[in-house]
């Protein structure tokens, strides 16, 4: 069975596992004060070209939840597109900290500023929540990516309107390594107030690196992290992982493998006349399949139903561990359709 | 430098690391629906002799926070001893979910029911919080352990007074394997409503197994876990870890090593006329040291100041990775005092 | 200046003020244990034909916030129409208790069950919030009312799908006294799990009567009320007010005056060829006015801009204190348009 | 039956009721933007000699809850004496907003700074909550009052240690009018960051005036008030009440009556050799009564058991409505003991 189910279905890449094994009996101080964590922070800061505060958390929902909680006063709200992960797929994690998620329609999974204008125009007095942050994702829920120009525009808009900009980087690796991409980590450090570099979906067994760029948001975060149950006793676990990912370009290498296999998979679909639903340059491929096509393929490969329709949309995802042979095998499978 | 700093200073025991490496590229479904998680749950249930619900969380504070949150309605409170971890060392994590922690003095780090009587007598109307849970720890903050008789009495008391019983098992391994202990996992399944088996302090890189015994408390927990940011995408990470810990008696083996080295360390202290402050049968040793003794020892070993006094109390902790040679070396160090 | 600004712009009707004055120096026990509160509860229960629990709270937002908080576990959500007061005009009060508000488009300000179907179909696993309550308003934000048939259908639907039904009765008086209405208080007691009878917008200086019909929701409410800052020390303040409102049919009398004046005002608008935007049978009248019409009228009367458009919509509201002379004067004003 | 039960057992003094009646049919804009609210704010500001922000809330628990919520970030805590109202008698209202209440023993119901030192020394890292506010009450739970010197010392201490000072003035009227008092409202405006002037216990049917002195704490409070369900639609209700209380010295007049009757009642107890338990200069009198004394008196007067002991302590409270004849009648009753 070939797995295109998602990008968090295999535990960890070889290099990360080797480093974890290497340091498994080494003594380290707890609570993220150890040398690996410090080293990982320094490696990341070098790419950020900025003295941002960096914390390692377990997963994406936790990171979004605690990161946005740090940004918002009790009556403040965050704006995102309807399909935003925080709005739909986090079981109300943001609301659990007391904050409303305000939504706009968006386009191609991305935020449209004219729609944010309408939200701000409506929310103009203390009987409605006070919008205070914008949440975007790169790559988005449907695999699209932001351009540097778009990022700058959203950043300028946000800061002009007294909003913080938060970027969810669960799939940042494939976004930054996509062929069309022109954003660098240092741009995110410059244009967002907070963002995270996702490890879980890029070859780490767990871990997201939350980056706090805005000075106003740095104070007290270590307290909030502990208070919300997000601090690891063995902080060096994520320290070692991110030290590994940011050594020898491993983070990009993992992402590039996902992208390479995704592009090859796209060609296979094209070759077999299977049409993409949401074209995008990253590692999530959304295609239209008839019921019988889907049934046939599901005997040989793992993938996900995305949207039930007359001709439904299915999602195929490549990952750090996808292989050329997976694509070749899949091509053969489709040939027998 | 010998480390007696604590029991979460080395990442993971050899067996756990080997299993993680073995399965690192295996495909598994996400969100704790995988075969390793199921297998780990079954292995633990076998020891519990009960069909409890079992979830794997990242760390102790998170587990206490979400576990107690599941137990309590907004106006309900939990009772524990003043030194309880949730009362002091979790940055208000329980209060962050809206709940008051009510405290009693306790004795030897353990709960005294006559003191709970006073709390219940005071809290008898809706102008005060409604006590609804008792929180105890085994082993306690100062290393002492409960007897089966005490556990039963507290359980009976709790249920008679419409209180749930929650047991924090961050250091459950050393408690259950201590020579004086007469409690088994199946007793905890029987007498508590919820408890957790700590992995982090017993050879796992992370992970606590939260056990829900009371049917009333099972419903909806998977939602709460996600809502509070406690669900792992790669749930099989903890699945593999606990599968490993509950295979070939590894969980007990790790604890027994901690205890063996602790008892040897106790003898070394005794031999050198250094007195224990809180006698206990587990892996935390609290001793009185003069300032000059502490200063001298600190050149050769890592340990922690516990309580500043004229003659201060210091804590030495052994772990899954402590070695006979550590104790012998330490004996030599003390000989030169 | 004639006020059609809203229905909470005059403090209290004569009868309520007289009763408050009459009992102002009488000794009463505190915290809603007094004889007036008991009497008010009994008067209301008589109309409910049910042994519901009844509490008096200060205002609508507080009542919705605490009432829904009592209904929902941390990860559960409430469904309402987009225009629902809790969704827009309560500064995120429901979210402040940790709960997501899920919205549907609705029709004429009322809930459409086929749209709720879609919400339930989407929210079918623990990665999304769990819908657990339906919130409706009678009369709605745009003055429309539910029929008994609709109420029954929504109630049946809710209970079939394990949802509680909550009804916001901020303007219940005018809803129940509208000519087209066929719902009685006893129907609300039967078909909703919780609802409130609004006092503030029907002649009381403050006060809403929250009615808990469902046994499951009764337990612990007095604790939650105090915990959330909603309990009055002088509970008899609202006790006296609702005793007054439910004596000599005062509650209906106040509402009927609002309705009578609203219908007369409707006729005046019709006479002057000013068109209603959202036709409805209660005390809120929404009309289209040109900018110059609005400017002219605003010299003589208070009213509110509802929706800015080419031809904007304005809201005129009558109240317990509106007078025939107000309508006659307004007719004269319009005659000079 | 004479009532010494408490100071919130009669609805309102004559002057307040007359003003409410006078304005009962006057049209006013909603949500505390009306002329009475503005006038009340100006009257109070004149006494504060400071441009503080002022809001009118319904009751003490709500005011403490929302006021402290405005002060504290999620992981921050408030320090008060064990007997503090927020610690015991508010059903965990402060914790319901996520904040821990840290306690000190105190002396005579008042805060002792050397005890606060210990709390601060313990809470020195991010594994414990961050103390950020001090809460005191004047008069205290047992009727004692602070001197100006004490207030200054606590204020200096708080600000030196980066703590806000909050003063609960539920019974501020009797504190400021006590013979021994040397604090003025303008001192509270100068030395506290936030405090409230209690109306409920000094002749108002409801209402507390929350005073925000510190600029840092002003921003966003109107949002928080609505978000937490504390904003009145008919804000002019409290506007009229406080306009009344701060006209013709009514606030002090009410308090002086309570104090005058309390002092006369003290003399009656002294005359009959009944001993005070907690001597204090305000309107709460705590006396030792034997069971038979208490039983006898309870046939003629209302009062409260404060602390059950061999010789129990009972509380007698005078109020704005207490009369000389009450004291004379009570003297006669005691004469027959």
Short mmCIF file of C-alpha atoms in Angstrom, two decimals, chain B residues 112-262:
data_model
loop_
_atom_site.label_atom_id
_atom_site.label_comp_id
_atom_site.label_asym_id
_atom_site.label_seq_id
_atom_site.Cartn_x
_atom_site.Cartn_y
_atom_site.Cartn_z
CA UNK B 112 -5.05 13.90 55.85
CA UNK B 113 -8.78 13.24 55.66
CA UNK B 114 -9.68 15.03 58.88
CA UNK B 115 -8.32 18.18 57.26
CA UNK B 116 -10.47 17.58 54.21
CA UNK B 117 -13.42 17.41 56.58
CA UNK B 118 -12.78 21.01 57.55
CA UNK B 119 -12.68 22.12 53.93
CA UNK B 120 -15.98 20.41 53.22
CA UNK B 121 -17.56 21.84 56.36
CA UNK B 122 -16.64 25.37 55.31
CA UNK B 123 -17.72 24.98 51.69
CA UNK B 124 -21.37 24.30 52.27
CA UNK B 125 -23.22 26.81 50.13
CA UNK B 126 -23.17 28.48 46.73
CA UNK B 127 -21.21 31.54 47.89
CA UNK B 128 -18.12 29.37 48.05
CA UNK B 129 -16.69 27.04 45.42
CA UNK B 130 -18.00 23.49 45.38
CA UNK B 131 -15.26 20.94 46.21
CA UNK B 132 -15.58 18.18 43.63
CA UNK B 133 -12.23 16.40 43.40
CA UNK B 134 -9.34 15.26 45.53
CA UNK B 135 -5.85 15.36 44.03
CA UNK B 136 -3.09 13.20 45.46
CA UNK B 137 0.35 12.23 44.19
CA UNK B 138 2.17 8.91 44.46
CA UNK B 139 5.03 9.17 45.15
CA UNK B 140 4.52 12.59 46.71
CA UNK B 141 6.53 15.76 46.23
CA UNK B 142 8.81 14.59 49.05
CA UNK B 143 9.06 11.00 47.90
CA UNK B 144 6.67 9.37 50.34
CA UNK B 145 4.13 6.80 49.16
CA UNK B 146 0.57 5.86 50.01
CA UNK B 147 -0.35 2.46 51.39
CA UNK B 148 -3.19 0.47 49.87
CA UNK B 149 -5.14 1.04 53.07
CA UNK B 150 -4.71 4.80 52.79
CA UNK B 151 -5.65 4.74 49.12
CA UNK B 152 -8.83 2.82 49.89
CA UNK B 153 -9.74 5.16 52.73
CA UNK B 154 -9.27 8.24 50.58
CA UNK B 155 -11.23 6.63 47.76
CA UNK B 156 -14.09 5.67 50.05
CA UNK B 157 -14.10 9.11 51.61
CA UNK B 158 -14.08 10.85 48.25
CA UNK B 159 -16.92 8.84 46.80
CA UNK B 160 -18.96 9.11 49.97
CA UNK B 161 -18.66 12.90 49.74
CA UNK B 162 -19.35 13.12 46.01
CA UNK B 163 -15.74 13.91 45.17
CA UNK B 164 -13.71 12.39 42.37
CA UNK B 165 -10.27 11.00 43.19
CA UNK B 166 -7.42 12.00 40.87
CA UNK B 167 -3.91 10.60 41.32
CA UNK B 168 -0.86 12.28 39.82
CA UNK B 169 1.54 9.50 38.87
CA UNK B 170 4.45 11.56 37.55
CA UNK B 171 6.66 9.32 39.71
CA UNK B 172 4.34 6.33 39.88
CA UNK B 173 7.02 3.90 38.72
CA UNK B 174 9.20 4.33 41.79
CA UNK B 175 6.14 4.41 44.05
CA UNK B 176 4.80 1.07 42.82
CA UNK B 177 8.23 -0.56 42.86
CA UNK B 178 9.29 0.67 46.28
CA UNK B 179 9.91 -2.09 48.81
CA UNK B 180 7.23 -0.81 51.21
CA UNK B 181 4.60 -0.45 48.48
CA UNK B 182 1.49 -2.66 48.48
CA UNK B 183 -0.45 -0.90 45.72
CA UNK B 184 -0.77 -2.34 42.22
CA UNK B 185 -1.88 -0.66 38.99
CA UNK B 186 -5.12 -2.58 39.24
CA UNK B 187 -5.78 -0.95 42.64
CA UNK B 188 -5.40 2.48 41.10
CA UNK B 189 -7.81 1.48 38.35
CA UNK B 190 -10.24 0.39 41.03
CA UNK B 191 -9.91 3.15 43.59
CA UNK B 192 -9.25 6.30 41.58
CA UNK B 193 -11.51 7.98 39.04
CA UNK B 194 -8.56 9.14 37.00
CA UNK B 195 -4.81 8.80 37.34
CA UNK B 196 -1.77 8.89 35.17
CA UNK B 197 1.26 6.71 34.68
CA UNK B 198 4.24 8.98 34.26
CA UNK B 199 6.62 8.21 31.42
CA UNK B 200 8.77 11.35 31.36
CA UNK B 201 10.36 10.65 34.75
CA UNK B 202 10.81 6.96 34.06
CA UNK B 203 12.82 6.62 30.87
CA UNK B 204 10.53 8.02 28.18
CA UNK B 205 11.48 11.08 26.12
CA UNK B 206 8.02 12.39 26.88
CA UNK B 207 4.58 11.00 27.61
CA UNK B 208 2.11 10.35 30.39
CA UNK B 209 -0.66 7.77 30.16
CA UNK B 210 -3.89 9.27 31.47
CA UNK B 211 -6.25 6.56 32.71
CA UNK B 212 -9.96 7.33 33.02
CA UNK B 213 -11.63 4.71 35.19
CA UNK B 214 -14.94 6.39 35.96
CA UNK B 215 -17.52 5.99 33.17
CA UNK B 216 -18.93 9.46 33.87
CA UNK B 217 -15.61 11.02 32.97
CA UNK B 218 -14.99 9.21 29.70
CA UNK B 219 -17.44 11.01 27.48
CA UNK B 220 -16.04 13.79 25.33
CA UNK B 221 -12.44 13.51 26.49
CA UNK B 222 -11.07 13.22 22.95
CA UNK B 223 -12.73 16.54 22.14
CA UNK B 224 -11.31 18.21 25.24
CA UNK B 225 -7.84 16.90 24.48
CA UNK B 226 -7.86 18.48 21.01
CA UNK B 227 -9.58 21.64 22.24
CA UNK B 228 -6.84 22.16 24.82
CA UNK B 229 -3.98 21.50 22.40
CA UNK B 230 -3.05 18.14 23.94
CA UNK B 231 -3.59 15.82 20.96
CA UNK B 232 -0.54 14.75 18.95
CA UNK B 233 -0.73 14.52 15.16
CA UNK B 234 1.79 11.71 15.41
CA UNK B 235 0.01 9.93 18.22
CA UNK B 236 2.01 6.82 17.47
CA UNK B 237 5.05 8.58 18.99
CA UNK B 238 3.64 8.01 22.48
CA UNK B 239 2.03 4.79 21.28
CA UNK B 240 5.44 3.31 20.48
CA UNK B 241 6.94 4.68 23.71
CA UNK B 242 4.32 3.13 25.98
CA UNK B 243 4.20 -0.07 23.97
CA UNK B 244 7.90 -0.28 24.68
CA UNK B 245 7.58 0.61 28.38
CA UNK B 246 4.90 -2.02 28.92
CA UNK B 247 6.74 -4.76 27.08
CA UNK B 248 9.22 -7.00 28.93
CA UNK B 249 8.45 -5.17 32.17
CA UNK B 250 10.54 -2.18 31.04
CA UNK B 251 8.48 0.32 33.04
CA UNK B 252 9.22 -1.50 36.27
CA UNK B 253 12.79 -2.20 35.26
CA UNK B 254 13.51 1.51 34.81
CA UNK B 255 11.91 2.32 38.14
CA UNK B 256 13.78 -0.44 39.90
CA UNK B 257 17.06 0.94 38.68
CA UNK B 258 16.18 4.36 40.09
CA UNK B 259 15.23 2.79 43.41
CA UNK B 260 18.27 0.55 43.59
CA UNK B 261 20.61 3.47 43.03
CA UNK B 262 18.62 5.65 45.44
#
